[in-house]
CSV table of C-alpha atoms in Angstrom, one decimal:
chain,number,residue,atom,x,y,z
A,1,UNK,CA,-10.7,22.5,15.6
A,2,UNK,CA,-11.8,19.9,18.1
A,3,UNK,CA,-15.4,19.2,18.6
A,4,UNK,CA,-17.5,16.3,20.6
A,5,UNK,CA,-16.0,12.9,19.2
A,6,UNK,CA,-15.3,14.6,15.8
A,7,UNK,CA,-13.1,17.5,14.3
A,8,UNK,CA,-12.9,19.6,11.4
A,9,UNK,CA,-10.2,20.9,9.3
A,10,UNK,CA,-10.3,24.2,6.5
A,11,UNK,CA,-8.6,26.0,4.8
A,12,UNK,CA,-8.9,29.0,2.6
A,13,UNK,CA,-8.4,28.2,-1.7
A,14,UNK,CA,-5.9,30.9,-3.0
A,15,UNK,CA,-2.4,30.2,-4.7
A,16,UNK,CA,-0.8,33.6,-5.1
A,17,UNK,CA,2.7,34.9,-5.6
A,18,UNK,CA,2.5,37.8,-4.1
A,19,UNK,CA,0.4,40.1,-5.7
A,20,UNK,CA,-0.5,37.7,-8.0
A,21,UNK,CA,-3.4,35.4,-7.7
A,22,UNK,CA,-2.5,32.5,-9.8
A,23,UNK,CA,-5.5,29.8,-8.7
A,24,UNK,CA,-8.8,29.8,-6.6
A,25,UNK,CA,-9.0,26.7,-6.0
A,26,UNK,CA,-5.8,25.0,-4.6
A,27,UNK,CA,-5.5,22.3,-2.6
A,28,UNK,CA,-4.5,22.7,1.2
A,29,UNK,CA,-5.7,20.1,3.0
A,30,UNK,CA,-4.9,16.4,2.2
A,31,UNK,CA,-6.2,13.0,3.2
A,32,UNK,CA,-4.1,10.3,4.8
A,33,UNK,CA,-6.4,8.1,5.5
A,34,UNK,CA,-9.8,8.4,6.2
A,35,UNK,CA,-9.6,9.2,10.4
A,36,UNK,CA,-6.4,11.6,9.7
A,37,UNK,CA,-5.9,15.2,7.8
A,38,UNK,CA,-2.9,17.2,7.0
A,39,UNK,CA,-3.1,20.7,6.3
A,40,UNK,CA,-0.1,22.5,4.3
A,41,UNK,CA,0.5,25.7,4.7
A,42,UNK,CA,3.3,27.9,2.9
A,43,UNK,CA,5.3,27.2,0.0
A,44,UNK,CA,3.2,25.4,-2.3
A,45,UNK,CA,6.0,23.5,-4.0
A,46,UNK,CA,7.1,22.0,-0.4
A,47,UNK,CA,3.5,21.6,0.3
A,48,UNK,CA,3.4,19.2,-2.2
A,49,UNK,CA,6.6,17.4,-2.1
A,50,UNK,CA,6.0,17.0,1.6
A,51,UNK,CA,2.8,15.7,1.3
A,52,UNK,CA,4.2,12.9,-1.4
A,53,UNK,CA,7.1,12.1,1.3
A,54,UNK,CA,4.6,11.6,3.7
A,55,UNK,CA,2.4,9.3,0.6
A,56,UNK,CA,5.5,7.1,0.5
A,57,UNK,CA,6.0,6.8,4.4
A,58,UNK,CA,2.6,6.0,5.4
A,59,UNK,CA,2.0,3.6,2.3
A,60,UNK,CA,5.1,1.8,3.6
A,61,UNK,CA,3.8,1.7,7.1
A,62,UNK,CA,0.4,0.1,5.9
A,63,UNK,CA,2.1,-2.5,4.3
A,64,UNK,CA,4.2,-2.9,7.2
A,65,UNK,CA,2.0,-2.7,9.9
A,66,UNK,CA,-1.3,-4.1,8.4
A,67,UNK,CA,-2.8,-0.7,9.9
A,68,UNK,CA,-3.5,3.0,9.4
A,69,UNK,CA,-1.3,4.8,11.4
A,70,UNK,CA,-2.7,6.8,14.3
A,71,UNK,CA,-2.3,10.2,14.4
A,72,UNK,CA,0.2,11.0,17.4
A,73,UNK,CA,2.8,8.5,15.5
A,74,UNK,CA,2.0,10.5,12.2
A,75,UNK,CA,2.6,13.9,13.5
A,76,UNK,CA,6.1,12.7,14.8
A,77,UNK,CA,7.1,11.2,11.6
A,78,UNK,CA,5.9,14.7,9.9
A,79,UNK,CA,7.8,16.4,12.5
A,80,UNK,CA,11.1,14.4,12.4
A,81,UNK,CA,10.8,14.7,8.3
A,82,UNK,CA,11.0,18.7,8.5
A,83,UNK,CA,14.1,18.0,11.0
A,84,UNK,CA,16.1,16.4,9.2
A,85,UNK,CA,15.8,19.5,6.7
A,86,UNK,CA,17.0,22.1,10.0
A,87,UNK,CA,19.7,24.0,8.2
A,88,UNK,CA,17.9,23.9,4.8
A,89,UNK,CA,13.5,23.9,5.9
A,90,UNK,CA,10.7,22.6,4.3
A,91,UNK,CA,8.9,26.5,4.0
A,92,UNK,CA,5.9,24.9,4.9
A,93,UNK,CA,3.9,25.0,8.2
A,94,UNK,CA,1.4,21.6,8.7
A,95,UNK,CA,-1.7,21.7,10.7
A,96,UNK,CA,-2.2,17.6,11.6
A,97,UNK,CA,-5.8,16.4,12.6
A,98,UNK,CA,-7.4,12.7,13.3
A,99,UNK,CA,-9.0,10.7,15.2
A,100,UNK,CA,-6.9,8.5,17.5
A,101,UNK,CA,-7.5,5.3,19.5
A,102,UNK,CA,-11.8,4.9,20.5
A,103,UNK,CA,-12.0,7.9,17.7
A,104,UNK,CA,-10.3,10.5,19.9
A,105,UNK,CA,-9.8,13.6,18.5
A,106,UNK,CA,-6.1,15.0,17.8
A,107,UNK,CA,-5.1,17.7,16.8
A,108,UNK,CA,-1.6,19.5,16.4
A,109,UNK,CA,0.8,22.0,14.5
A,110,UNK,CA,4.4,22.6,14.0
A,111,UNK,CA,6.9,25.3,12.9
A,112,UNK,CA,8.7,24.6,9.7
A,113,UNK,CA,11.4,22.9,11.6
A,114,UNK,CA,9.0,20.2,13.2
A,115,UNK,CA,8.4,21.8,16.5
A,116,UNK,CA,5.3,20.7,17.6
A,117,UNK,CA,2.7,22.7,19.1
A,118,UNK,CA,-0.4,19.9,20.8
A,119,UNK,CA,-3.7,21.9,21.8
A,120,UNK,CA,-6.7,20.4,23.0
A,121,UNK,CA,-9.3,22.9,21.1
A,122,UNK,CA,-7.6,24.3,18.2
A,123,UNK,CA,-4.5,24.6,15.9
A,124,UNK,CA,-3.9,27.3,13.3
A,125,UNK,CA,-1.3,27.9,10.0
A,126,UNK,CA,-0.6,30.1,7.8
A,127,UNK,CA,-0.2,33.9,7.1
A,128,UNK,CA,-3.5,34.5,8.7
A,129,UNK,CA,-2.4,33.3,11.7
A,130,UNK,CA,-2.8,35.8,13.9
A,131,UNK,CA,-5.9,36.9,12.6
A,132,UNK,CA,-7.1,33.0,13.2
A,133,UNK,CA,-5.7,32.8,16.5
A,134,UNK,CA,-8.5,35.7,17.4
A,135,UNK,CA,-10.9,34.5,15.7
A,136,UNK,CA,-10.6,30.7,17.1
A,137,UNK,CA,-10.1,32.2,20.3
A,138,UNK,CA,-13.3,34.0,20.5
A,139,UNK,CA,-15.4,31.4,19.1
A,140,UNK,CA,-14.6,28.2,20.0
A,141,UNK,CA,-16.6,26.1,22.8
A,142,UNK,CA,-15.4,22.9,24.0
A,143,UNK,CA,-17.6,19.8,23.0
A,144,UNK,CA,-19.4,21.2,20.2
A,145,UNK,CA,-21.5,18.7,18.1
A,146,UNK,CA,-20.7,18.4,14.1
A,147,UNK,CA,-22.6,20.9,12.2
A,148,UNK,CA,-22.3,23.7,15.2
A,149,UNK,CA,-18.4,22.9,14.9
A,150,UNK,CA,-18.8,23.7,11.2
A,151,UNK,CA,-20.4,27.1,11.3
A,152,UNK,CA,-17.8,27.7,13.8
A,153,UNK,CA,-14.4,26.9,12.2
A,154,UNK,CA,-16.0,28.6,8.6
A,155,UNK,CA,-16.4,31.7,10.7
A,156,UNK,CA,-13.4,32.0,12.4
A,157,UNK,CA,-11.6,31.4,8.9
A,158,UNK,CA,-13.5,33.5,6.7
A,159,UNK,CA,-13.6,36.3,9.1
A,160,UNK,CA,-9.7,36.2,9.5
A,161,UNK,CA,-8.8,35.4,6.0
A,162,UNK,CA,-10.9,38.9,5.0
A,163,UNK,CA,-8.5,40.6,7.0
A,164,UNK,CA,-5.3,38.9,5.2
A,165,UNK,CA,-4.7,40.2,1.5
A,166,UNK,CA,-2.6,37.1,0.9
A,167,UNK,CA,-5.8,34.6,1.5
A,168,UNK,CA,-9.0,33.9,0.7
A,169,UNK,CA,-11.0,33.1,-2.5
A,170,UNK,CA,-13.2,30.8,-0.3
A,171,UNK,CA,-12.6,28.2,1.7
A,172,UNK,CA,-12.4,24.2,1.9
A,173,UNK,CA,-14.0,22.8,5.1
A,174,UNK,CA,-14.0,18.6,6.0
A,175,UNK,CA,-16.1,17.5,9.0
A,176,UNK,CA,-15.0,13.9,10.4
A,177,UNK,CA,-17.2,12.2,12.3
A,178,UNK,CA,-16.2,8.5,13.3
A,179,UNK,CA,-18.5,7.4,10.6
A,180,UNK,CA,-18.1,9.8,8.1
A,181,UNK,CA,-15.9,12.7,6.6
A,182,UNK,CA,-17.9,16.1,5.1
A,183,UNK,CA,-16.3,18.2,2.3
A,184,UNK,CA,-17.8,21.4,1.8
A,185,UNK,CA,-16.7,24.6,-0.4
A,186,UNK,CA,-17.5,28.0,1.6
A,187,UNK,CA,-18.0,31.3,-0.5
A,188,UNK,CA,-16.2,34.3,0.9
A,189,UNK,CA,-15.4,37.3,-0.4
A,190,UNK,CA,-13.9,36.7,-3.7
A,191,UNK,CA,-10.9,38.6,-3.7
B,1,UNK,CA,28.3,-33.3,-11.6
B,2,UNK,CA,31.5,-31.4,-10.6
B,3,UNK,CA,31.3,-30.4,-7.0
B,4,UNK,CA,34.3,-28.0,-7.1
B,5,UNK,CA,32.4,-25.5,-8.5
B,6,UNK,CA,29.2,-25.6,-6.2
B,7,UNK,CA,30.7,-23.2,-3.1
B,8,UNK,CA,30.8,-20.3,-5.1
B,9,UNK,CA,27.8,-18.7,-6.5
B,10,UNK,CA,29.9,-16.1,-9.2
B,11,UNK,CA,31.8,-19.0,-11.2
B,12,UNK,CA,30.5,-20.9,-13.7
B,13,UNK,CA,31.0,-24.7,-13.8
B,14,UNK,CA,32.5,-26.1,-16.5
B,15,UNK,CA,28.9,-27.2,-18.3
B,16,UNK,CA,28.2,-23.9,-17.9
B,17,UNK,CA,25.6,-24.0,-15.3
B,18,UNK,CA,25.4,-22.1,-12.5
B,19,UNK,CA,25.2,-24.7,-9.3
B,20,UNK,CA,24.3,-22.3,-6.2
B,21,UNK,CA,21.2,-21.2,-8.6
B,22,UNK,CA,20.2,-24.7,-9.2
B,23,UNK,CA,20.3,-26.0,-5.9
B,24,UNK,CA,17.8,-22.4,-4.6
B,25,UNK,CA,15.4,-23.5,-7.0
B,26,UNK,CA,15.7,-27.4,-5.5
B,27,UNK,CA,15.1,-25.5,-2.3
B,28,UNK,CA,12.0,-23.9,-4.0
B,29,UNK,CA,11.0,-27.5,-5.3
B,30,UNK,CA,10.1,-28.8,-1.3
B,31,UNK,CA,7.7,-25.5,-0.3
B,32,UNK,CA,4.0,-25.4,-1.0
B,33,UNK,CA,2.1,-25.0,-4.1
B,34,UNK,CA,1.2,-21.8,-5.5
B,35,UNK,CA,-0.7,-21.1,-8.6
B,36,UNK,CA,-1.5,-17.9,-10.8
B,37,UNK,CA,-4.6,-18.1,-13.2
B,38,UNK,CA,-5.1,-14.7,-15.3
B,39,UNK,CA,-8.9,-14.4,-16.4
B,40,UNK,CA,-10.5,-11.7,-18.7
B,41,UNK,CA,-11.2,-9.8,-15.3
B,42,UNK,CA,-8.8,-10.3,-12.7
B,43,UNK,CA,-5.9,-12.5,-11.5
B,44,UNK,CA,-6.5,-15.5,-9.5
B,45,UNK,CA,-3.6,-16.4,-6.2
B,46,UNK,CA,-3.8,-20.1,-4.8
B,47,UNK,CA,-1.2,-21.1,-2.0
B,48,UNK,CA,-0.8,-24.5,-0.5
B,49,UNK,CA,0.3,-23.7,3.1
B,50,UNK,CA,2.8,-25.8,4.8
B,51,UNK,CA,2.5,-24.8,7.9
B,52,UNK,CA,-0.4,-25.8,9.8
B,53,UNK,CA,-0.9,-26.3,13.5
B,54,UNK,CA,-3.4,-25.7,15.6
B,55,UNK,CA,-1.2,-23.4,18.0
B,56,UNK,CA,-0.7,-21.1,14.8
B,57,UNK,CA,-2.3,-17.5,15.3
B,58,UNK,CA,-3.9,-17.2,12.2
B,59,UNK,CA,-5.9,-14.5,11.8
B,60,UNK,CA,-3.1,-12.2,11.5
B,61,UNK,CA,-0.7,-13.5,9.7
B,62,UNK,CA,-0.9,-14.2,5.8
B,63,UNK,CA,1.7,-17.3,4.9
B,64,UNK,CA,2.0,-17.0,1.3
B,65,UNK,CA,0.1,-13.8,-0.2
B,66,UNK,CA,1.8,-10.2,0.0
B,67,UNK,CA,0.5,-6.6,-1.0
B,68,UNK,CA,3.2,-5.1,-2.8
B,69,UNK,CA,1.3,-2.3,-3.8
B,70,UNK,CA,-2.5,-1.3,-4.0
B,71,UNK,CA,-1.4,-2.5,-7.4
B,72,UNK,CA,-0.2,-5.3,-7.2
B,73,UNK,CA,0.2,-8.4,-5.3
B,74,UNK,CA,2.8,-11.6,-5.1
B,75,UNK,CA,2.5,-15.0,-4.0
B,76,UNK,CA,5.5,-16.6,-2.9
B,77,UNK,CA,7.1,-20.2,-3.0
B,78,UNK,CA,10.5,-21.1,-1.0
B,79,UNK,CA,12.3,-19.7,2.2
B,80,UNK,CA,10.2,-17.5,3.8
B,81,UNK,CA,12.6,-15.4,4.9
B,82,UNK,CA,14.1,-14.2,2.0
B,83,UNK,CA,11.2,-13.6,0.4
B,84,UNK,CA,10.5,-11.2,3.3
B,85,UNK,CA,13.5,-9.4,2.2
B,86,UNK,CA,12.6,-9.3,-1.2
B,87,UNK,CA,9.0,-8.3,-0.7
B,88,UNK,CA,9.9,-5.0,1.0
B,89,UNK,CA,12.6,-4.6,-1.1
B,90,UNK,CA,10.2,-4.6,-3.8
B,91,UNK,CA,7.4,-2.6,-1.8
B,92,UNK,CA,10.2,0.5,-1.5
B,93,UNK,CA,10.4,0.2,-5.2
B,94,UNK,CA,7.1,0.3,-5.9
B,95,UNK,CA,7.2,3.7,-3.3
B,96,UNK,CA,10.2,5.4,-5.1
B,97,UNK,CA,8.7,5.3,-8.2
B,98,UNK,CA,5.3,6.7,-7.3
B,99,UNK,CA,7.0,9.2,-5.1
B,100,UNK,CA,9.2,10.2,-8.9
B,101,UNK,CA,6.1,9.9,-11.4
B,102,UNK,CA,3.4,10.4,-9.0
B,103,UNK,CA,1.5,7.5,-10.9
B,104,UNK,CA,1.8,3.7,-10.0
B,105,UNK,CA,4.6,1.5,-11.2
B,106,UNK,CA,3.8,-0.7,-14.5
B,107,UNK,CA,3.4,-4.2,-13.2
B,108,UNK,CA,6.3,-5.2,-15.5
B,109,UNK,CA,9.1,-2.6,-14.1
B,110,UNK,CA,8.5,-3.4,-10.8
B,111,UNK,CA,8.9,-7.5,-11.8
B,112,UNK,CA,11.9,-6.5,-14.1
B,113,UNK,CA,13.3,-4.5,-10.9
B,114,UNK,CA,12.9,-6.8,-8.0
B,115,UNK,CA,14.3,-9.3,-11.1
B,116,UNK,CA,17.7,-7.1,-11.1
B,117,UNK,CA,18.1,-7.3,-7.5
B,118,UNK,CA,18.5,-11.2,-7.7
B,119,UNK,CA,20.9,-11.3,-10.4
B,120,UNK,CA,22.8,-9.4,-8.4
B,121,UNK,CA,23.4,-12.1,-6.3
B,122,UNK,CA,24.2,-14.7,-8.3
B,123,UNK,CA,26.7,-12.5,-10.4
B,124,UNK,CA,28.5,-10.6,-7.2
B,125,UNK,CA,29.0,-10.0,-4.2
B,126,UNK,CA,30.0,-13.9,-3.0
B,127,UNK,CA,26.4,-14.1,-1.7
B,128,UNK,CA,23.8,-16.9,-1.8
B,129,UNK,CA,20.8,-16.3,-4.4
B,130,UNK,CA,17.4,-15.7,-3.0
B,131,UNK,CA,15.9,-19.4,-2.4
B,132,UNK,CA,12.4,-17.7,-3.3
B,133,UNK,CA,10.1,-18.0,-6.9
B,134,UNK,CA,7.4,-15.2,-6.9
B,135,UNK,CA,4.1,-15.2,-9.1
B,136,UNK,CA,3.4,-11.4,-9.5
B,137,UNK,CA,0.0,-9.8,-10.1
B,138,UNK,CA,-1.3,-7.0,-10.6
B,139,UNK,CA,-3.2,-4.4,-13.1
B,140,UNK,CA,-1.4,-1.3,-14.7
B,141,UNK,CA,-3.3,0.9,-17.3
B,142,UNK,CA,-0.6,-0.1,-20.2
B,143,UNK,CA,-1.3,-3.8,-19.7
B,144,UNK,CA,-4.1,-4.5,-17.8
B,145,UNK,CA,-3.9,-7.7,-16.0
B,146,UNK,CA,-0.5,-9.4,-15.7
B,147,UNK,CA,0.9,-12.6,-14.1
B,148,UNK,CA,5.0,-13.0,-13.9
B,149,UNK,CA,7.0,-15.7,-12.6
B,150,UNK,CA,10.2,-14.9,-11.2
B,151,UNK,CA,12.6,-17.5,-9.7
B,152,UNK,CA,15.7,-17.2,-7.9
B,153,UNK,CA,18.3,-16.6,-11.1
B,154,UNK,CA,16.3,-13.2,-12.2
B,155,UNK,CA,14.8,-14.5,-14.8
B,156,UNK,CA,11.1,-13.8,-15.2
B,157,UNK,CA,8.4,-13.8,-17.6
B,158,UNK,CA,4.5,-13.4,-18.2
B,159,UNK,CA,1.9,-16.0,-18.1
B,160,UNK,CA,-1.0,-17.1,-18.6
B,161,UNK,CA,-1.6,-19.3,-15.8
B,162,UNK,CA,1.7,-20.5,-14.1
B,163,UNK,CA,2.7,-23.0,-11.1
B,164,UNK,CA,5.9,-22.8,-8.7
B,165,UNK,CA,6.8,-24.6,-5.4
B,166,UNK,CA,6.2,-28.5,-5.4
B,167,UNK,CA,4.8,-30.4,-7.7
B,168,UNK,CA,4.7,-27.6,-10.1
B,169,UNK,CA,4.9,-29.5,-13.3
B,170,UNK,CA,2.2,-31.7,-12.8
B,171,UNK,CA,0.2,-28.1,-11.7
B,172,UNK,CA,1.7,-26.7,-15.0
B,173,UNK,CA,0.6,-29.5,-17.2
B,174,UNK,CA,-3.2,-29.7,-16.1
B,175,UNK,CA,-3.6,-26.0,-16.2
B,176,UNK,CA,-2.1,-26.3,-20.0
B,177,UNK,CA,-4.8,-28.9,-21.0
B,178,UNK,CA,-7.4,-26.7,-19.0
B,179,UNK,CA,-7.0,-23.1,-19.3
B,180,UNK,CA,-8.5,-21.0,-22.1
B,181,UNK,CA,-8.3,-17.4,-22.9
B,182,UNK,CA,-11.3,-16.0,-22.4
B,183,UNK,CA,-11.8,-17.7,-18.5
B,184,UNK,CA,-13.3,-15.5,-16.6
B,185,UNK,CA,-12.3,-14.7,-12.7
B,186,UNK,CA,-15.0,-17.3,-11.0
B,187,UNK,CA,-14.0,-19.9,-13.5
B,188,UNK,CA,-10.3,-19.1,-13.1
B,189,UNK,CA,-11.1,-19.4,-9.2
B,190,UNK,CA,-12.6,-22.9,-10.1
B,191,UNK,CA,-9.9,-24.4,-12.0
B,192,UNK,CA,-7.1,-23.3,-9.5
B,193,UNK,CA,-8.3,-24.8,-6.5
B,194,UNK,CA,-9.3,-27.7,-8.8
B,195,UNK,CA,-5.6,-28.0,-10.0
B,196,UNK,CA,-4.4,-27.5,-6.4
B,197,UNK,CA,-6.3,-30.2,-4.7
B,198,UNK,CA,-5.0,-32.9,-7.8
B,199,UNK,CA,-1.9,-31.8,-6.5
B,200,UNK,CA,-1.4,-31.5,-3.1
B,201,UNK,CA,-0.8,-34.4,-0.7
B,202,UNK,CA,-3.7,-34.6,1.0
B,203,UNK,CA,-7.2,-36.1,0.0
B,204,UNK,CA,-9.3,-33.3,1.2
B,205,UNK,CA,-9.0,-29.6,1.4
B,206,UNK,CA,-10.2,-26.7,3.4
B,207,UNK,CA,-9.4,-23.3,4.7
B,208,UNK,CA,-6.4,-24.3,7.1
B,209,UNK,CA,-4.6,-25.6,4.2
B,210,UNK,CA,-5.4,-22.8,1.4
B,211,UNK,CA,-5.0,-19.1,0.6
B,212,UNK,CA,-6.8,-17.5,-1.9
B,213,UNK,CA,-6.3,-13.9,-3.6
B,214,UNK,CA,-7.9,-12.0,-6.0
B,215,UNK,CA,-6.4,-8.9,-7.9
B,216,UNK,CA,-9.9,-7.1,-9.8
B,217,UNK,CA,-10.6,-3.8,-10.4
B,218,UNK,CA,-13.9,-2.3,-8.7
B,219,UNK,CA,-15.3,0.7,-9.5
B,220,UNK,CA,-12.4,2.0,-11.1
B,221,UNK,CA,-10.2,1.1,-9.1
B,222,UNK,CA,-7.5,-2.3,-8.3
B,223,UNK,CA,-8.7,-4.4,-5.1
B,224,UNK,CA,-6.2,-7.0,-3.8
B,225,UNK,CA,-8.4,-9.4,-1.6
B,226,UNK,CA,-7.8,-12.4,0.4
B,227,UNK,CA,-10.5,-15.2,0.8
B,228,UNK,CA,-11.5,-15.5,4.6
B,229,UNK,CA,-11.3,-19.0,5.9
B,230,UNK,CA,-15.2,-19.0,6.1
B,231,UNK,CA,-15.9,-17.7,2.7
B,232,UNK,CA,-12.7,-20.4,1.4
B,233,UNK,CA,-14.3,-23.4,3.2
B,234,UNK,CA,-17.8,-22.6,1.3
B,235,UNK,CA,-16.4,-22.5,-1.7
B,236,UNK,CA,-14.4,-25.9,-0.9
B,237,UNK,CA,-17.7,-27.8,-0.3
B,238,UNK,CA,-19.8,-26.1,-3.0
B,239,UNK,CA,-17.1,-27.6,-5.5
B,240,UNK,CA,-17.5,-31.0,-3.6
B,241,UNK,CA,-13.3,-30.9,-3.0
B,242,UNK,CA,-13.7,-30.7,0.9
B,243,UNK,CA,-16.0,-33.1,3.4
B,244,UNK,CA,-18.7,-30.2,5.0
B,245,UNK,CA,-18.7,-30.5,8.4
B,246,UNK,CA,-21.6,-32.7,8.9
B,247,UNK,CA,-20.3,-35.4,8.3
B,248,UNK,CA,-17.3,-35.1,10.3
C-alpha cells in the first residue's frame, strides 16, 4: 500500500497444505535491498526458488551497475523471469514494492505468468485476494503518513485473512520510510 | 629460443615450455604494481595505477580493484580487458554456486574455478591465454582470510603477502624480509604502501597514483572497502611517503 513518501508491505505467517497447518511463522515477504520489497505468494517451493533467482540477478546487477536497482527495472526482470516459464509457471504470484528515483513510491503485482498489474494505491496477492481487494478498497486514503498507513494495511489484512481458512496465523508488516524500514509481527486470530 | 613453436598456444615447444603463456605473463611484467598483504584481521589490496590524467573521470571508475563477491575481492595486473572478462566470468560463478548451496563460495573454489577457465585456453580451443595475473581475497568460514595469486597459465596458489605486475620481484623480496605472521591489518596497510613506493617509478606518492582495499569482517559480517582519495592522501603524508600540500 502506498502512503505519503513511504509504503508498506504485509503479509499474513501461515504455510499450510491444505488442511494442514505446517508453520506459523513463514516467510513471505523478502528484502532486495533496502528501498525495494518482494512479496511471494503461492507455492512456497517457487516462492523460494524464485526469490534465489532474483538473489543471483540483482547481485549480478550490483556488481555490474555499481547500483541498487530501482524498482520499475526490478519488477520487469521479475516479470520476464516468470515468462520465460509460460507453458510450465512459477505457481507463485509476487507483490513488488520500493521506492523509486527522489524515494517515489512503487508499487505493482503480476499473475503467475508475469502480467503486470501497476496501481497507484494498492496491490494485493494471494488466496485472500478478493477478500483484500475489499478490504483495501474501503480503507485506503491517498497520502497517508507512516504509522496511519500501518494501522491501515494491518486492518485490511487481518480482517480479510479471518475470512480465508487458508491464511492467517498473524501477520508480518514492514513500513519504509526513506530513512528507515519497520518490521513488525501483528497477532490475529490464531487459527 | 625456437620461434616455430610460438604461434600456437596448444603445442609444446621442444624444451617443453609453453611460449604463448610466457610471453601473457611478459605482457603482465609492463602493468602496474599490485600487492596482497594478509594480516591476522583482514586482507590488505595495493594498486599502482598506470593511468593517470587529469581528463580521467575518476570518481566512478575503480582501475585495478573488483568486487567479486560480498566475499571476496580481486586486484588485477595486465590487460584490462581480459581481466574484465574474467572478473564477470568469475562474478557468475560466485552466483551459481550461491544460487546451488545457498551459502557463499569458499574463497579457494572460486580461485580454483576462474583458475580452470584459463587453462582452458592455453590447452584448447587455438585461443590466446588471458594476459591478466589476479591477487584474490576474501574471507570464507572454512579458512578465514585468504590471499591467491593466479597468473595467466591457471596456476594459482595462497600467500602470505604476494606481488604481480612490474617490478614484482623486487616487491616480493622486501615483503619477504618484512612481513611476519602475526601483522595486523593497519600494519599490513603500512608495509604495503611502504613496499609500493620503493617500487614504483616515481619519487612521491599520492591518491592519483594509488588504490587501496581492504577485505575485514565487521560486525559479523565481510566488508570489501576502497580507500577514498582523501582518506589515501592522509595516510600518504602521515607516513611521510607523499609531499602535503603546503609545500607544493
Amino acid at each position: 500500500m502506498v502512503g505519503k513518501n513511504c509504503f508498506a508491505i504485509a503479509s499474513d505467517r501461515r504455510l499450510g497444505v491444505q488442511l494442514q497447518t505446517i508453520a506459523t511463522d513463514f516467510q513471505k515477504i523478502y528484502k532486495i535491498h533496502d528501498k525495494l520489497f518482494i512479496g511471494l505468494a503461492g507455492l512456497a517451493t517457487d516462492a523460494q526458488t524464485l526469490h534465489q533467482k532474483l538473489v543471483f540477478r540483482h547481485k549480478l546487477y550490483q556488481l555490474r551497475e555499481e547500483r541498487d536497482m530501482k524498482p520499475e527495472t526490478f519488477a520487469s526482470l521479475v516479470s520476464a523471469l516468470l515468462y520465460e516459464k509460460r507453458f510450465g509457471p512459477y505457481f507463485c504470484q509476487p507483490v513488488i514494492a520500493g521506492l523509486g528515483d527522489e524515494d517515489k513510491p512503487f508499487i505493482c503485482t503480476m499473475d503467475s505468468i508475469g502480467a503486470k498489474e501497476l496501481a497507484k494505491d494498492f496491490v494485493v496477492a494471494g488466496t485472500a485476494s478478493e477478500s483484500l481487494y475489499g478490504a483495501c478498497e474501503s480503507m485506503f486514503k491517498p497520502d497517508m503518513e507512516a504509522e496511519e498507513l500501518f494501522e491501515t494495511i494491518s486492518q485490511a489484512l487481518l480482517s480479510s485473512v479471518d475470512r480465508d481458512c487458508l491464511s492467517g496465523w498473524g501477520g508480518h508488516v514492514y513500513l519504509v520510510t526513506p530513512t528507515e524500514v519497520t518490521e513488525r509481527i501483528l497477532k490475529g486470530r490464531m487459527d | 629460443m625456437s620461434r616455430r613453436y610460438d604461434s600456437r598456444t596448444t603445442i609444446f615447444s621442444p624444451e617443453g615450455r609453453l611460449y604463448q603463456v610466457e610471453y601473457a605473463m611478459e605482457a603482465i611484467g609492463n602493468a602496474g604494481t599490485a600487492i596482497g598483504i594478509l594480516s591476522t584481521d583482514g586482507v590488505v589490496l595495493v594498486g599502482e595505477k598506470k593511468v593517470v590524467s587529469k581528463l580521467l573521470e575518476t570518481s566512478t571508475s575503480v582501475e585495478k580493484m573488483y568486487k567479486i563477491d560480498d566475499h571476496v575481492a580481486c586486484a588485477v595486473a595486465g590487460i584490462m580487458s581480459d581481466a574484465n572478462i574474467l572478473i564477470n566470468t568469475a562474478r557468475l560463478q560466485a552466483q551459481r554456486y550461491a544460487y546451488a548451496y545457498q551459502e557463499p563460495m569458499p574463497v579457494e573454489q572460486l580461485v580454483q574455478s576462474l583458475c580452470d577457465t584459463k587453462q582452458g585456453y592455453t590447452q584448447f580451443g587455438g585461443l590466446r591465454p588471458f594476459g591478466v595475473s589476479f591477487l584474490f581475497a576474501g574471507w570464507d568460514k572454512n579458512y578465514g582470510f585468504q590471499l591467491y595469486m593466479s597468473d595467466p597459465s591457471g596456476n594459482f596458489s595462497g600467500w602470505k603477502a604476494a606481488a604481480i605486475g612490474a617490478n614484482n620481484q623486487a616487491a616480493q623480496s622486501i615483503l619477504k624480509q618484512d612481513y611476519k605472521d602475526d601483522i595486523t591489518r593497519e600494519e599490513a596497510v603500512q608495509l604495503a604502501i611502504k613496499v609500493l613506493s620503493k617500487t614504483m617509478d616515481s619519487t612521491s606518492l599520492n591518491s592519483e597514483k594509488l588504490e587501496l582495499s581492504e577485505i575485514f569482517l565487521s560486525s559479523g559480517k565481510v566488508k570489501f572497502h576502497v580507500w577514498s582519495a582523501d582518506k589515501l592522501n592522509k595516510l600518504l603524508v602521515k607516513s611521510g611517503l607523499t609531499q602535503p600540500a603546503a609545500d607544493a
